[in-house]
């Protein structure tokens, strides 16, 4: 037998072991009583007592046992055990009456007494109880056959016993009719009971089979003893306490023991597998029982004929009825067989159609592991003929790598109780007709000592699951490992799975200028660039290393292996990073998508996108790469190593981009310091330590205050005011700092609008100017509707707010910024352009954005009087603003000669220490109440600014900002 056959055969189901203590107790009681009866009990009195009251006690024990079982265990068989208890009670009463006569009254038992009636009432309840325990027929023909079988057995036994003994008992010998009837009642009732026992023995229910068998054995033993007792030869010499009483005693004890056998079996025995047939002996003997009974009847008649006896009318009558009943039963069986054959053929055709038409493959494997049946669906699923698979071993079709797991699961399934686990599910690979392997899922059930496999092809599902698992750990765009898988690889590398692993190193890579590619050439081109960059990265690392995309334009590489001097190895990895930087910085040929409206190079700083002319729509773009390198060390974890590489990469970006930086411990200290500064800034906002100052914007012709500019200040613990820029001068442009700046900008806008509204209600209707970076205006939390809602909440006219645009970030989408500024301008908000004249980005913003006011950068006013070159540039810028119809504001106007020069060039407004520094709210109201500031008419005139009363003449702007409290 093969290995799979040995497994399929499974462990043999051992029969339920009955508890030894009750069996030993029954054997001891029955054996002790039989031994006492055989030895005469030592005295006639004890023999009579044990023969009468001993049997009565055993019967009472059976009665109590059956009643207790019927009370404690519910079910459809409860009435049967109640009837058995009644039958045992009749036996107990009869023996008690018999003992009353013999031991109490000391006289012979009458030939017709109350004991006889009790004994006669023993059979009817037992017969009805057997009917309750029997398997009930499902139709009318079954009931008729049951009655006919009982009569065949009873008539045959009656014919036989009448021929042998009852004929002499029924002879008229001067006895009364009641005496003759009583003599015949015992054997007739016993014959009826035996007939029912034999007829129902092969029709008993599968439930509590052990209990039913024990009860049938007990009743059969009692009937046998009754038959022996009714024979004239034994009855004439019968005395109480003889060996015949041992049979009755054993029958009562077995009946008392019978129900508890069934209860133990139901708690321990499992239900037989579906489809397992009854034992062959039961079926054959059950079918032959009526014919054997008819043969017995025929033998009884032949016995009388061969001995020359006259055939009695009772024998003739019963024999004829048995023959007629046998013919009737045979006719019913023929009709029933015809109907069953037709039904079986119909069901067989039905199930054959289901099996052959099913898309699943159905296979039946014997206990030896050999396939006995394979459905035709194997041709469509496996690509193999079913006939070729029949007779082969199941193990020969399973993938060798899956065979051990399949055999283990089958062995476990066969060892499990069928009632707890009727079926199991197995998934493995099966050889297909083309030599490949198919993933198959099979539902396995028990069947006639073997197994049924209902299999279906799940190859596509397995592939989909594998693809989903791959997608969960890989980037969908570049197919590189994602952050989760990369972190796992780093953890494994630091775990030292291989003895020859060297210290690991992590490279963090960020593409400089990638956002400009998205904004200028299009997102589709950006995706194509990422794919090409991922391919270059994958080709640049070794087979044992890992390249990953962490998100956006951030990549990472894990470099493992390598031994030798640590310094040499680190130098080699830095060289690898440099080569990787140069590889990633080479030009990329991409297909242009939705290019920005301003042309391929609009707003792209450090990025060029030029047409190559190779094919329509192809564009060459260049990006740089900033790479941070971190080396593993003793006690460092995966998260810490990746964080160190991230810090080194940000150091590379802040140091000018397109470079490689190696992590150093001081980088973490700088991060901690920046975090501390940011935390202090947030605490200052929460505690209300920020205040708002306003610097007047003066008309250079009249000196009237035309507007005020809001400026935020932080009040230190020493009472000194600092600007947020001074406070964050050591911080870089990381996301956390941007968020802190956004908090300050949000607070400043709300405070400026609130204080401006308060001044408007007091009659000072001067607009307030608030500086706002372009990135801040593009924030999702500051759409135009938010600004409008803020103005409406404080009841400030939209024209009283001037938003000064600062920070010309090339990564900002000018289309979206233009859309938002137009919405604000339509609402009435004035738009000013800060830092006018500084760089190409400022001129581009002037060309694209809806601007009302330009603010001349202080770089053009500082040397305006001293430098002729600056004078000409400033004059040109002001002429541009005048030609465009824009108002101009000069920042950093600190001296009177600057006022005169700017007015002569056409500048309309100025702001600086020549008029006033930043003022707190009370001083600002006083300045507004005076109406304005005096302006110098010529350079030679000594002009004293209106703000000189504050004692700040000749003090620089920064000194004033510091000194104001």
PDB file of C-alpha atoms in Angstrom, residues 59-305:
ATOM      1  CA  UNK A  59     -38.052  -7.681  38.321  1.00  0.00           C
ATOM      2  CA  UNK A  60     -38.654  -4.678  40.611  1.00  0.00           C
ATOM      3  CA  UNK A  61     -35.069  -3.589  39.953  1.00  0.00           C
ATOM      4  CA  UNK A  62     -35.719  -3.720  36.198  1.00  0.00           C
ATOM      5  CA  UNK A  63     -38.963  -1.771  36.695  1.00  0.00           C
ATOM      6  CA  UNK A  64     -37.258   0.966  38.723  1.00  0.00           C
ATOM      7  CA  UNK A  65     -34.322   1.174  36.292  1.00  0.00           C
ATOM      8  CA  UNK A  66     -36.564   1.571  33.247  1.00  0.00           C
ATOM      9  CA  UNK A  67     -38.764   4.162  34.996  1.00  0.00           C
ATOM     10  CA  UNK A  68     -35.726   6.174  36.143  1.00  0.00           C
ATOM     11  CA  UNK A  69     -34.260   6.159  32.640  1.00  0.00           C
ATOM     12  CA  UNK A  70     -37.589   7.199  31.085  1.00  0.00           C
ATOM     13  CA  UNK A  71     -37.841  10.083  33.561  1.00  0.00           C
ATOM     14  CA  UNK A  72     -34.276  11.368  33.178  1.00  0.00           C
ATOM     15  CA  UNK A  73     -33.796  11.009  29.405  1.00  0.00           C
ATOM     16  CA  UNK A  74     -36.289  12.692  27.025  1.00  0.00           C
ATOM     17  CA  UNK A  75     -36.975  11.382  23.548  1.00  0.00           C
ATOM     18  CA  UNK A  76     -39.359   9.408  21.407  1.00  0.00           C
ATOM     19  CA  UNK A  77     -38.262   6.113  23.038  1.00  0.00           C
ATOM     20  CA  UNK A  78     -39.409   7.110  26.527  1.00  0.00           C
ATOM     21  CA  UNK A  79     -42.822   5.304  26.249  1.00  0.00           C
ATOM     22  CA  UNK A  80     -41.059   2.047  25.342  1.00  0.00           C
ATOM     23  CA  UNK A  81     -39.086   2.021  28.581  1.00  0.00           C
ATOM     24  CA  UNK A  82     -42.242   2.864  30.558  1.00  0.00           C
ATOM     25  CA  UNK A  83     -43.914  -0.166  28.984  1.00  0.00           C
ATOM     26  CA  UNK A  84     -40.907  -2.343  29.797  1.00  0.00           C
ATOM     27  CA  UNK A  85     -41.189  -1.082  33.398  1.00  0.00           C
ATOM     28  CA  UNK A  86     -44.898  -2.105  33.445  1.00  0.00           C
ATOM     29  CA  UNK A  87     -43.993  -5.533  32.038  1.00  0.00           C
ATOM     30  CA  UNK A  88     -41.329  -6.006  34.730  1.00  0.00           C
ATOM     31  CA  UNK A  89     -43.812  -4.869  37.379  1.00  0.00           C
ATOM     32  CA  UNK A  90     -46.191  -7.650  36.268  1.00  0.00           C
ATOM     33  CA  UNK A  91     -43.384 -10.183  36.594  1.00  0.00           C
ATOM     34  CA  UNK A  92     -42.546  -8.858  40.075  1.00  0.00           C
ATOM     35  CA  UNK A  93     -46.192  -9.054  41.130  1.00  0.00           C
ATOM     36  CA  UNK A  94     -46.578 -12.581  39.804  1.00  0.00           C
ATOM     37  CA  UNK A  95     -43.482 -13.828  41.633  1.00  0.00           C
ATOM     38  CA  UNK A  96     -44.594 -12.046  44.808  1.00  0.00           C
ATOM     39  CA  UNK A  97     -48.008 -13.765  44.664  1.00  0.00           C
ATOM     40  CA  UNK A  98     -46.275 -17.084  44.019  1.00  0.00           C
ATOM     41  CA  UNK A  99     -44.067 -16.533  47.068  1.00  0.00           C
ATOM     42  CA  UNK A 100     -47.051 -15.544  49.189  1.00  0.00           C
ATOM     43  CA  UNK A 101     -48.607 -18.916  48.633  1.00  0.00           C
ATOM     44  CA  UNK A 102     -45.430 -20.915  49.134  1.00  0.00           C
ATOM     45  CA  UNK A 103     -43.717 -19.049  51.978  1.00  0.00           C
ATOM     46  CA  UNK A 104     -46.465 -17.231  53.849  1.00  0.00           C
ATOM     47  CA  UNK A 105     -49.524 -19.429  53.415  1.00  0.00           C
ATOM     48  CA  UNK A 106     -47.435 -22.610  53.227  1.00  0.00           C
ATOM     49  CA  UNK A 107     -49.690 -24.170  50.627  1.00  0.00           C
ATOM     50  CA  UNK A 108     -49.471 -25.180  47.001  1.00  0.00           C
ATOM     51  CA  UNK A 109     -50.047 -22.540  44.372  1.00  0.00           C
ATOM     52  CA  UNK A 110     -53.466 -22.991  42.743  1.00  0.00           C
ATOM     53  CA  UNK A 111     -53.511 -24.020  39.119  1.00  0.00           C
ATOM     54  CA  UNK A 112     -55.287 -20.746  38.234  1.00  0.00           C
ATOM     55  CA  UNK A 113     -54.217 -17.919  40.517  1.00  0.00           C
ATOM     56  CA  UNK A 114     -53.523 -14.204  40.499  1.00  0.00           C
ATOM     57  CA  UNK A 115     -49.895 -14.985  39.717  1.00  0.00           C
ATOM     58  CA  UNK A 116     -50.919 -16.504  36.390  1.00  0.00           C
ATOM     59  CA  UNK A 117     -52.807 -13.372  35.386  1.00  0.00           C
ATOM     60  CA  UNK A 118     -49.806 -11.216  36.306  1.00  0.00           C
ATOM     61  CA  UNK A 119     -47.524 -13.459  34.273  1.00  0.00           C
ATOM     62  CA  UNK A 120     -49.945 -13.276  31.339  1.00  0.00           C
ATOM     63  CA  UNK A 121     -49.899  -9.449  31.488  1.00  0.00           C
ATOM     64  CA  UNK A 122     -46.102  -9.518  31.118  1.00  0.00           C
ATOM     65  CA  UNK A 123     -46.185 -10.025  27.322  1.00  0.00           C
ATOM     66  CA  UNK A 124     -48.565  -7.293  26.004  1.00  0.00           C
ATOM     67  CA  UNK A 125     -46.627  -4.271  27.404  1.00  0.00           C
ATOM     68  CA  UNK A 126     -43.351  -5.819  26.205  1.00  0.00           C
ATOM     69  CA  UNK A 127     -44.763  -6.344  22.710  1.00  0.00           C
ATOM     70  CA  UNK A 128     -45.992  -2.720  22.504  1.00  0.00           C
ATOM     71  CA  UNK A 129     -42.653  -1.489  23.820  1.00  0.00           C
ATOM     72  CA  UNK A 130     -40.844  -3.356  21.072  1.00  0.00           C
ATOM     73  CA  UNK A 131     -43.147  -1.721  18.523  1.00  0.00           C
ATOM     74  CA  UNK A 132     -42.186   1.708  19.892  1.00  0.00           C
ATOM     75  CA  UNK A 133     -38.473   0.909  19.677  1.00  0.00           C
ATOM     76  CA  UNK A 134     -38.745  -0.482  16.169  1.00  0.00           C
ATOM     77  CA  UNK A 135     -38.060   1.581  13.077  1.00  0.00           C
ATOM     78  CA  UNK A 136     -41.475   2.661  11.930  1.00  0.00           C
ATOM     79  CA  UNK A 137     -42.446   1.885   8.329  1.00  0.00           C
ATOM     80  CA  UNK A 138     -42.586   4.900   6.076  1.00  0.00           C
ATOM     81  CA  UNK A 139     -45.676   3.871   4.103  1.00  0.00           C
ATOM     82  CA  UNK A 140     -48.749   1.673   4.240  1.00  0.00           C
ATOM     83  CA  UNK A 141     -47.038  -1.209   2.464  1.00  0.00           C
ATOM     84  CA  UNK A 142     -44.391  -1.239   5.159  1.00  0.00           C
ATOM     85  CA  UNK A 143     -46.998  -1.588   7.894  1.00  0.00           C
ATOM     86  CA  UNK A 144     -48.707  -4.411   5.987  1.00  0.00           C
ATOM     87  CA  UNK A 145     -45.381  -6.209   5.526  1.00  0.00           C
ATOM     88  CA  UNK A 146     -44.624  -5.820   9.233  1.00  0.00           C
ATOM     89  CA  UNK A 147     -47.939  -7.430  10.141  1.00  0.00           C
ATOM     90  CA  UNK A 148     -47.480 -10.202   7.608  1.00  0.00           C
ATOM     91  CA  UNK A 149     -43.952 -10.928   8.846  1.00  0.00           C
ATOM     92  CA  UNK A 150     -45.176 -11.101  12.430  1.00  0.00           C
ATOM     93  CA  UNK A 151     -47.927 -13.541  11.437  1.00  0.00           C
ATOM     94  CA  UNK A 152     -45.511 -15.633   9.367  1.00  0.00           C
ATOM     95  CA  UNK A 153     -43.219 -16.009  12.361  1.00  0.00           C
ATOM     96  CA  UNK A 154     -46.045 -16.451  14.858  1.00  0.00           C
ATOM     97  CA  UNK A 155     -47.985 -18.908  12.683  1.00  0.00           C
ATOM     98  CA  UNK A 156     -44.882 -20.952  12.023  1.00  0.00           C
ATOM     99  CA  UNK A 157     -44.012 -21.121  15.705  1.00  0.00           C
ATOM    100  CA  UNK A 158     -47.619 -21.924  16.575  1.00  0.00           C
ATOM    101  CA  UNK A 159     -47.661 -24.731  14.022  1.00  0.00           C
ATOM    102  CA  UNK A 160     -44.420 -26.147  15.327  1.00  0.00           C
ATOM    103  CA  UNK A 161     -45.286 -25.893  19.022  1.00  0.00           C
ATOM    104  CA  UNK A 162     -48.805 -27.204  18.435  1.00  0.00           C
ATOM    105  CA  UNK A 163     -47.427 -30.205  16.668  1.00  0.00           C
ATOM    106  CA  UNK A 164     -44.869 -30.875  19.404  1.00  0.00           C
ATOM    107  CA  UNK A 165     -46.671 -30.047  22.656  1.00  0.00           C
ATOM    108  CA  UNK A 166     -49.709 -27.805  22.547  1.00  0.00           C
ATOM    109  CA  UNK A 167     -51.906 -30.361  20.872  1.00  0.00           C
ATOM    110  CA  UNK A 168     -51.669 -32.585  23.986  1.00  0.00           C
ATOM    111  CA  UNK A 169     -52.177 -29.590  26.247  1.00  0.00           C
ATOM    112  CA  UNK A 170     -55.406 -28.656  24.447  1.00  0.00           C
ATOM    113  CA  UNK A 171     -56.874 -32.164  24.739  1.00  0.00           C
ATOM    114  CA  UNK A 172     -60.024 -32.491  26.799  1.00  0.00           C
ATOM    115  CA  UNK A 173     -59.069 -34.540  29.824  1.00  0.00           C
ATOM    116  CA  UNK A 174     -61.762 -33.466  32.235  1.00  0.00           C
ATOM    117  CA  UNK A 175     -60.314 -30.015  32.853  1.00  0.00           C
ATOM    118  CA  UNK A 176     -62.386 -26.906  32.615  1.00  0.00           C
ATOM    119  CA  UNK A 177     -62.307 -24.641  29.633  1.00  0.00           C
ATOM    120  CA  UNK A 178     -60.673 -21.868  31.729  1.00  0.00           C
ATOM    121  CA  UNK A 179     -57.927 -24.228  32.772  1.00  0.00           C
ATOM    122  CA  UNK A 180     -57.254 -25.257  29.184  1.00  0.00           C
ATOM    123  CA  UNK A 181     -57.308 -21.609  28.029  1.00  0.00           C
ATOM    124  CA  UNK A 182     -54.914 -20.644  30.796  1.00  0.00           C
ATOM    125  CA  UNK A 183     -52.579 -23.462  29.823  1.00  0.00           C
ATOM    126  CA  UNK A 184     -52.606 -22.315  26.207  1.00  0.00           C
ATOM    127  CA  UNK A 185     -52.327 -18.593  27.037  1.00  0.00           C
ATOM    128  CA  UNK A 186     -48.742 -18.884  28.252  1.00  0.00           C
ATOM    129  CA  UNK A 187     -47.306 -20.432  25.086  1.00  0.00           C
ATOM    130  CA  UNK A 188     -49.482 -18.348  22.753  1.00  0.00           C
ATOM    131  CA  UNK A 189     -48.386 -15.070  24.334  1.00  0.00           C
ATOM    132  CA  UNK A 190     -44.791 -16.263  24.342  1.00  0.00           C
ATOM    133  CA  UNK A 191     -45.110 -17.139  20.664  1.00  0.00           C
ATOM    134  CA  UNK A 192     -46.482 -13.654  19.971  1.00  0.00           C
ATOM    135  CA  UNK A 193     -43.635 -12.084  21.923  1.00  0.00           C
ATOM    136  CA  UNK A 194     -41.042 -14.212  20.138  1.00  0.00           C
ATOM    137  CA  UNK A 195     -42.635 -13.326  16.817  1.00  0.00           C
ATOM    138  CA  UNK A 196     -42.370  -9.629  17.569  1.00  0.00           C
ATOM    139  CA  UNK A 197     -38.803 -10.025  18.805  1.00  0.00           C
ATOM    140  CA  UNK A 198     -37.754 -11.779  15.623  1.00  0.00           C
ATOM    141  CA  UNK A 199     -39.754  -9.491  13.324  1.00  0.00           C
ATOM    142  CA  UNK A 200     -38.450  -6.327  14.946  1.00  0.00           C
ATOM    143  CA  UNK A 201     -34.907  -7.458  15.528  1.00  0.00           C
ATOM    144  CA  UNK A 202     -33.961  -6.527  11.972  1.00  0.00           C
ATOM    145  CA  UNK A 203     -36.131  -3.386  12.013  1.00  0.00           C
ATOM    146  CA  UNK A 204     -34.787  -1.764  15.145  1.00  0.00           C
ATOM    147  CA  UNK A 205     -33.872   1.930  15.063  1.00  0.00           C
ATOM    148  CA  UNK A 206     -30.252   2.986  14.796  1.00  0.00           C
ATOM    149  CA  UNK A 207     -30.656   5.140  17.913  1.00  0.00           C
ATOM    150  CA  UNK A 208     -29.755   3.394  21.198  1.00  0.00           C
ATOM    151  CA  UNK A 209     -28.993   0.195  19.305  1.00  0.00           C
ATOM    152  CA  UNK A 210     -27.055  -1.339  22.196  1.00  0.00           C
ATOM    153  CA  UNK A 211     -29.954  -0.680  24.563  1.00  0.00           C
ATOM    154  CA  UNK A 212     -32.458  -2.235  22.140  1.00  0.00           C
ATOM    155  CA  UNK A 213     -30.255  -5.301  21.613  1.00  0.00           C
ATOM    156  CA  UNK A 214     -29.880  -5.786  25.365  1.00  0.00           C
ATOM    157  CA  UNK A 215     -33.637  -5.408  25.915  1.00  0.00           C
ATOM    158  CA  UNK A 216     -34.377  -7.908  23.116  1.00  0.00           C
ATOM    159  CA  UNK A 217     -31.901 -10.364  24.641  1.00  0.00           C
ATOM    160  CA  UNK A 218     -33.522  -9.971  28.071  1.00  0.00           C
ATOM    161  CA  UNK A 219     -37.036 -10.567  26.675  1.00  0.00           C
ATOM    162  CA  UNK A 220     -35.821 -13.483  24.546  1.00  0.00           C
ATOM    163  CA  UNK A 221     -34.247 -15.114  27.604  1.00  0.00           C
ATOM    164  CA  UNK A 222     -37.482 -14.637  29.560  1.00  0.00           C
ATOM    165  CA  UNK A 223     -39.578 -16.116  26.729  1.00  0.00           C
ATOM    166  CA  UNK A 224     -37.216 -19.099  26.480  1.00  0.00           C
ATOM    167  CA  UNK A 225     -37.618 -19.827  30.185  1.00  0.00           C
ATOM    168  CA  UNK A 226     -41.404 -19.447  29.859  1.00  0.00           C
ATOM    169  CA  UNK A 227     -41.405 -21.952  26.981  1.00  0.00           C
ATOM    170  CA  UNK A 228     -39.434 -24.436  29.049  1.00  0.00           C
ATOM    171  CA  UNK A 229     -41.748 -23.896  31.999  1.00  0.00           C
ATOM    172  CA  UNK A 230     -44.900 -24.524  29.946  1.00  0.00           C
ATOM    173  CA  UNK A 231     -43.696 -27.901  28.766  1.00  0.00           C
ATOM    174  CA  UNK A 232     -45.573 -30.614  30.719  1.00  0.00           C
ATOM    175  CA  UNK A 233     -42.383 -32.487  31.487  1.00  0.00           C
ATOM    176  CA  UNK A 234     -40.706 -29.585  33.305  1.00  0.00           C
ATOM    177  CA  UNK A 235     -43.779 -28.070  34.882  1.00  0.00           C
ATOM    178  CA  UNK A 236     -44.711 -31.244  36.714  1.00  0.00           C
ATOM    179  CA  UNK A 237     -41.306 -31.403  38.414  1.00  0.00           C
ATOM    180  CA  UNK A 238     -40.734 -27.591  38.820  1.00  0.00           C
ATOM    181  CA  UNK A 239     -39.817 -26.286  42.252  1.00  0.00           C
ATOM    182  CA  UNK A 240     -38.963 -22.696  43.211  1.00  0.00           C
ATOM    183  CA  UNK A 241     -35.238 -21.942  43.358  1.00  0.00           C
ATOM    184  CA  UNK A 242     -34.218 -24.383  40.630  1.00  0.00           C
ATOM    185  CA  UNK A 243     -31.867 -23.628  37.750  1.00  0.00           C
ATOM    186  CA  UNK A 244     -34.763 -22.464  35.550  1.00  0.00           C
ATOM    187  CA  UNK A 245     -35.212 -19.437  37.827  1.00  0.00           C
ATOM    188  CA  UNK A 246     -31.680 -18.329  36.973  1.00  0.00           C
ATOM    189  CA  UNK A 247     -32.834 -17.608  33.399  1.00  0.00           C
ATOM    190  CA  UNK A 248     -35.713 -15.425  34.598  1.00  0.00           C
ATOM    191  CA  UNK A 249     -33.380 -13.675  37.034  1.00  0.00           C
ATOM    192  CA  UNK A 250     -30.827 -12.987  34.295  1.00  0.00           C
ATOM    193  CA  UNK A 251     -33.566 -11.656  32.008  1.00  0.00           C
ATOM    194  CA  UNK A 252     -34.696  -9.121  34.625  1.00  0.00           C
ATOM    195  CA  UNK A 253     -31.133  -8.033  35.426  1.00  0.00           C
ATOM    196  CA  UNK A 254     -30.344  -7.573  31.718  1.00  0.00           C
ATOM    197  CA  UNK A 255     -33.501  -5.504  31.272  1.00  0.00           C
ATOM    198  CA  UNK A 256     -32.464  -3.323  34.223  1.00  0.00           C
ATOM    199  CA  UNK A 257     -29.049  -2.849  32.643  1.00  0.00           C
ATOM    200  CA  UNK A 258     -30.336  -2.276  29.071  1.00  0.00           C
ATOM    201  CA  UNK A 259     -31.306   1.473  29.070  1.00  0.00           C
ATOM    202  CA  UNK A 260     -28.020   2.649  30.560  1.00  0.00           C
ATOM    203  CA  UNK A 261     -26.051   0.858  27.866  1.00  0.00           C
ATOM    204  CA  UNK A 262     -27.862   3.007  25.333  1.00  0.00           C
ATOM    205  CA  UNK A 263     -27.196   6.213  27.291  1.00  0.00           C
ATOM    206  CA  UNK A 264     -23.451   5.558  27.426  1.00  0.00           C
ATOM    207  CA  UNK A 265     -23.360   4.802  23.724  1.00  0.00           C
ATOM    208  CA  UNK A 266     -25.175   7.989  22.767  1.00  0.00           C
ATOM    209  CA  UNK A 267     -22.700  10.103  24.719  1.00  0.00           C
ATOM    210  CA  UNK A 268     -19.678   8.289  23.346  1.00  0.00           C
ATOM    211  CA  UNK A 269     -20.487   6.766  19.969  1.00  0.00           C
ATOM    212  CA  UNK A 270     -20.403   8.910  16.868  1.00  0.00           C
ATOM    213  CA  UNK A 271     -22.901   8.857  14.072  1.00  0.00           C
ATOM    214  CA  UNK A 272     -21.868   6.533  11.223  1.00  0.00           C
ATOM    215  CA  UNK A 273     -20.688   8.262   8.069  1.00  0.00           C
ATOM    216  CA  UNK A 274     -23.256   9.303   5.577  1.00  0.00           C
ATOM    217  CA  UNK A 275     -23.900   6.596   3.096  1.00  0.00           C
ATOM    218  CA  UNK A 276     -22.397   3.729   5.115  1.00  0.00           C
ATOM    219  CA  UNK A 277     -24.670   0.685   4.836  1.00  0.00           C
ATOM    220  CA  UNK A 278     -25.922  -1.535   7.613  1.00  0.00           C
ATOM    221  CA  UNK A 279     -24.018  -4.744   8.310  1.00  0.00           C
ATOM    222  CA  UNK A 280     -24.590  -7.276   5.599  1.00  0.00           C
ATOM    223  CA  UNK A 281     -25.792  -9.916   7.984  1.00  0.00           C
ATOM    224  CA  UNK A 282     -28.644  -7.765   9.249  1.00  0.00           C
ATOM    225  CA  UNK A 283     -29.950  -7.067   5.755  1.00  0.00           C
ATOM    226  CA  UNK A 284     -29.798 -10.662   4.534  1.00  0.00           C
ATOM    227  CA  UNK A 285     -31.297 -12.227   7.661  1.00  0.00           C
ATOM    228  CA  UNK A 286     -34.029  -9.608   7.789  1.00  0.00           C
ATOM    229  CA  UNK A 287     -35.049 -10.444   4.225  1.00  0.00           C
ATOM    230  CA  UNK A 288     -34.926 -14.227   4.834  1.00  0.00           C
ATOM    231  CA  UNK A 289     -36.799 -14.244   8.155  1.00  0.00           C
ATOM    232  CA  UNK A 290     -40.325 -14.680   6.664  1.00  0.00           C
ATOM    233  CA  UNK A 291     -39.130 -17.490   4.389  1.00  0.00           C
ATOM    234  CA  UNK A 292     -37.365 -19.246   7.221  1.00  0.00           C
ATOM    235  CA  UNK A 293     -40.568 -19.030   9.230  1.00  0.00           C
ATOM    236  CA  UNK A 294     -42.530 -20.580   6.361  1.00  0.00           C
ATOM    237  CA  UNK A 295     -39.916 -23.330   6.134  1.00  0.00           C
ATOM    238  CA  UNK A 296     -40.353 -24.041   9.858  1.00  0.00           C
ATOM    239  CA  UNK A 297     -44.105 -24.281   9.362  1.00  0.00           C
ATOM    240  CA  UNK A 298     -43.610 -26.695   6.459  1.00  0.00           C
ATOM    241  CA  UNK A 299     -41.225 -28.827   8.504  1.00  0.00           C
ATOM    242  CA  UNK A 300     -43.782 -29.031  11.321  1.00  0.00           C
ATOM    243  CA  UNK A 301     -46.449 -30.347   8.948  1.00  0.00           C
ATOM    244  CA  UNK A 302     -43.997 -32.793   7.363  1.00  0.00           C
ATOM    245  CA  UNK A 303     -43.032 -34.027  10.824  1.00  0.00           C
ATOM    246  CA  UNK A 304     -46.636 -34.971  11.548  1.00  0.00           C
ATOM    247  CA  UNK A 305     -47.073 -36.621   8.135  1.00  0.00           C
TER     248      UNK A 305
END
